[in-house]
Amino acid sequence: MPRFIEAIRWDRGFLVAGKAYNMPNINQEKILDRGGKVPVNRGYIPHPKHIPFEYDQITDHIYVGTNQCCQAHFDDMLLKKGVAADISLEDDRLDAPFGVQYYLWLPVPDHTPPTYKQLLIGATMLKHLVDNDIRVYLHCKRGHGRSPTLVSAYFILEGMTASQAIRRVRERRLIHLRRTQIRALHDFERTLSSS
């Protein structure tokens, strides 16, 4: 028997806290009939084979989403929102995001945390961009692990604890941080506070 998780809200046709992605095996009418509950296998809704372009705005300047932003050129929708920088954490693909003014590639294997140096470089770059009123799009493959980890590191750099930083990102985007990613953020916080 499948387990269920509560749906938080509908956003741009997607179900947040499970993001239905208009998948054929998930009937959105049935979701509404169940009071906003979504069937879950092993704690997660199965990802569609095709990764849709979707993202969430974390702050006025920070957007996190999938890698579909940058297939041939940077997505026009993001450019219209004033996004001028792209930070990619994909390890197996170097983007060519034509249309952005700033680009940083931090190759991190899927399901692993960025190294301390990658967290420091990425969070520092993100801070400089935000401080200079530049909007940034961060992505990994699906935008649920590596890129939210880096945004959390930015919030830690800004003075939050690791738990507060993770919570801040989770309030705006469905994320699936692994234990190693959470541990890396706590280590990042400890190292910053001791220096």
C-alpha positions as MATLAB code, in Angstrom:
seq = 'MPRFIEAIRWDRGFLVAGKAYNMPNINQEKILDRGGKVPVNRGYIPHPKHIPFEYDQITDHIYVGTNQCCQAHFDDMLLKKGVAADISLEDDRLDAPFGVQYYLWLPVPDHTPPTYKQLLIGATMLKHLVDNDIRVYLHCKRGHGRSPTLVSAYFILEGMTASQAIRRVRERRLIHLRRTQIRALHDFERTLSSS';
ca = [
       0.000    0.000    0.000;
       1.514    3.377   -0.968;
       2.293    5.963    1.656;
       1.128    9.550    1.260;
       2.626   12.945    1.905;
       0.685   16.164    2.331;
       0.617   18.520   -0.627;
       1.645   22.027    0.331;
       0.398   24.134   -2.601;
      -0.079   24.265   -6.357;
       2.559   26.335   -8.130;
       2.738   26.872  -11.919;
       0.882   23.594  -12.514;
       3.208   21.643  -10.224;
       2.388   20.128   -6.888;
       4.930   21.379   -4.379;
       6.018   18.794   -1.750;
       5.901   16.064   -4.306;
       5.730   18.013   -7.559;
       3.401   15.935   -9.705;
       4.999   17.228  -12.950;
       1.800   16.229  -14.818;
       3.107   12.660  -14.789;
       0.815   10.134  -16.500;
       0.843    7.748  -13.535;
      -0.311   10.444  -11.098;
      -3.832   11.731  -11.684;
      -4.043   15.267  -10.294;
      -7.841   15.010   -9.874;
      -7.330   12.002   -7.600;
      -4.782   14.020   -5.648;
      -7.383   16.712   -5.041;
      -9.997   14.061   -4.138;
      -7.610   12.725   -1.488;
      -7.462   16.115    0.179;
      -4.162   17.093   -1.400;
      -2.285   13.879   -0.654;
       0.138   12.381   -3.138;
       1.093    8.674   -3.363;
       4.745    8.145   -2.541;
       7.064    5.200   -3.149;
      10.031    4.949   -0.756;
       9.352    8.455    0.506;
       9.574   10.169   -2.902;
       7.351   10.547   -5.905;
       9.099    8.823   -8.810;
      10.815   11.321  -11.085;
       9.667   11.490  -14.678;
      12.157   10.216  -17.247;
      12.166   13.585  -18.995;
      13.312   16.352  -16.663;
      10.958   19.322  -17.040;
      12.172   22.884  -16.758;
      10.990   24.070  -13.359;
      12.432   26.239  -10.637;
      11.590   28.092   -7.433;
      12.551   31.559   -6.289;
      14.339   31.274   -2.936;
      15.030   35.004   -2.401;
      14.672   38.130   -4.530;
      18.004   37.267   -6.168;
      18.295   33.453   -5.950;
      16.498   30.864   -8.093;
      17.024   27.080   -7.868;
      15.851   24.569  -10.443;
      16.579   21.863  -12.973;
      19.292   21.771  -15.608;
      16.791   22.363  -18.423;
      17.539   26.093  -18.185;
      20.668   25.815  -20.251;
      20.295   23.197  -22.993;
      21.001   25.425  -26.001;
      20.796   28.879  -24.470;
      19.787   30.322  -21.137;
      16.017   30.249  -20.715;
      14.220   33.398  -21.910;
      11.826   33.312  -18.940;
      14.760   33.638  -16.534;
      16.378   36.367  -18.620;
      13.101   38.335  -18.498;
      13.192   38.054  -14.700;
      16.628   39.670  -14.770;
      18.683   36.547  -14.028;
      22.212   37.307  -15.251;
      24.277   34.567  -13.565;
      24.279   30.771  -13.678;
      25.930   28.456  -11.150;
      26.000   24.807  -12.223;
      26.816   21.910   -9.905;
      26.506   19.154  -12.506;
      29.616   17.005  -12.732;
      29.009   15.321  -16.067;
      28.004   18.258  -18.237;
      29.518   21.685  -18.787;
      26.812   24.134  -19.827;
      27.097   26.789  -22.472;
      24.573   29.222  -21.011;
      24.530   31.852  -23.758;
      22.691   34.915  -22.516;
      24.097   35.132  -18.992;
      26.856   37.521  -17.992;
      28.356   35.375  -15.216;
      28.878   31.632  -15.011;
      30.442   29.345  -12.400;
      30.842   25.585  -12.797;
      31.449   23.566   -9.632;
      31.409   19.897  -10.739;
      29.912   17.769   -7.951;
      28.927   14.093   -8.458;
      25.191   13.421   -8.123;
      23.941   12.563   -4.609;
      27.141   13.846   -2.958;
      27.906   17.102   -1.166;
      30.177   19.770   -2.585;
      33.608   19.810   -0.945;
      34.392   22.463    1.659;
      36.299   24.478   -0.959;
      33.418   24.214   -3.433;
      30.955   25.350   -0.758;
      33.202   28.276    0.162;
      33.845   29.341   -3.450;
      30.199   28.905   -4.459;
      28.749   30.641   -1.393;
      31.255   33.501   -1.703;
      30.464   33.927   -5.404;
      26.749   33.848   -4.647;
      27.234   36.474   -1.924;
      29.171   38.771   -4.286;
      26.513   38.436   -6.977;
      23.623   39.094   -4.574;
      25.480   42.003   -2.926;
      25.877   43.535   -6.400;
      22.138   43.172   -7.145;
      22.654   40.366   -9.697;
      20.047   37.608   -9.899;
      21.396   34.058   -9.951;
      20.049   30.708  -11.160;
      21.593   27.641   -9.479;
      21.054   24.148  -10.771;
      22.217   20.580  -10.659;
      20.303   17.876  -12.526;
      16.931   18.180  -10.791;
      17.649   20.986   -8.324;
      16.834   18.942   -5.210;
      20.254   18.131   -3.706;
      23.497   19.765   -4.747;
      22.210   23.236   -5.635;
      20.037   23.579   -2.481;
      23.121   22.511   -0.502;
      25.080   25.409   -2.004;
      22.267   27.901   -1.345;
      22.188   26.669    2.270;
      25.956   27.278    2.471;
      25.334   30.852    1.288;
      22.811   31.366    4.109;
      25.367   29.950    6.578;
      27.922   32.434    5.235;
      25.307   35.135    5.902;
      25.094   34.090    9.578;
      22.441   31.366    9.802;
      23.005   27.989   11.398;
      23.009   24.958    9.104;
      19.556   23.919   10.342;
      18.132   27.409    9.792;
      19.676   27.570    6.321;
      18.237   24.212    5.258;
      14.830   25.203    6.638;
      14.971   28.520    4.738;
      15.567   26.730    1.417;
      13.001   24.018    2.222;
      10.330   26.692    2.809;
      10.617   27.699   -0.855;
      11.548   24.472   -2.669;
      11.080   20.740   -2.317;
      14.564   19.422   -1.558;
      16.010   15.963   -0.882;
      19.281   16.531    0.950;
      21.217   13.382    1.733;
      22.795   12.824    5.141;
      26.221   13.513    3.658;
      25.009   16.855    2.297;
      23.499   17.848    5.647;
      26.693   16.759    7.424;
      28.777   18.835    4.980;
      26.678   21.909    5.823;
      27.161   21.383    9.578;
      30.916   20.942    8.988;
      30.916   24.113    6.854;
      29.175   26.007    9.666;
      31.679   24.717   12.272;
      34.687   25.569   10.108;
      33.416   29.093    9.422;
      32.659   29.756   13.089;
      36.114   28.557   14.175;
      37.993   30.800   11.725;
];
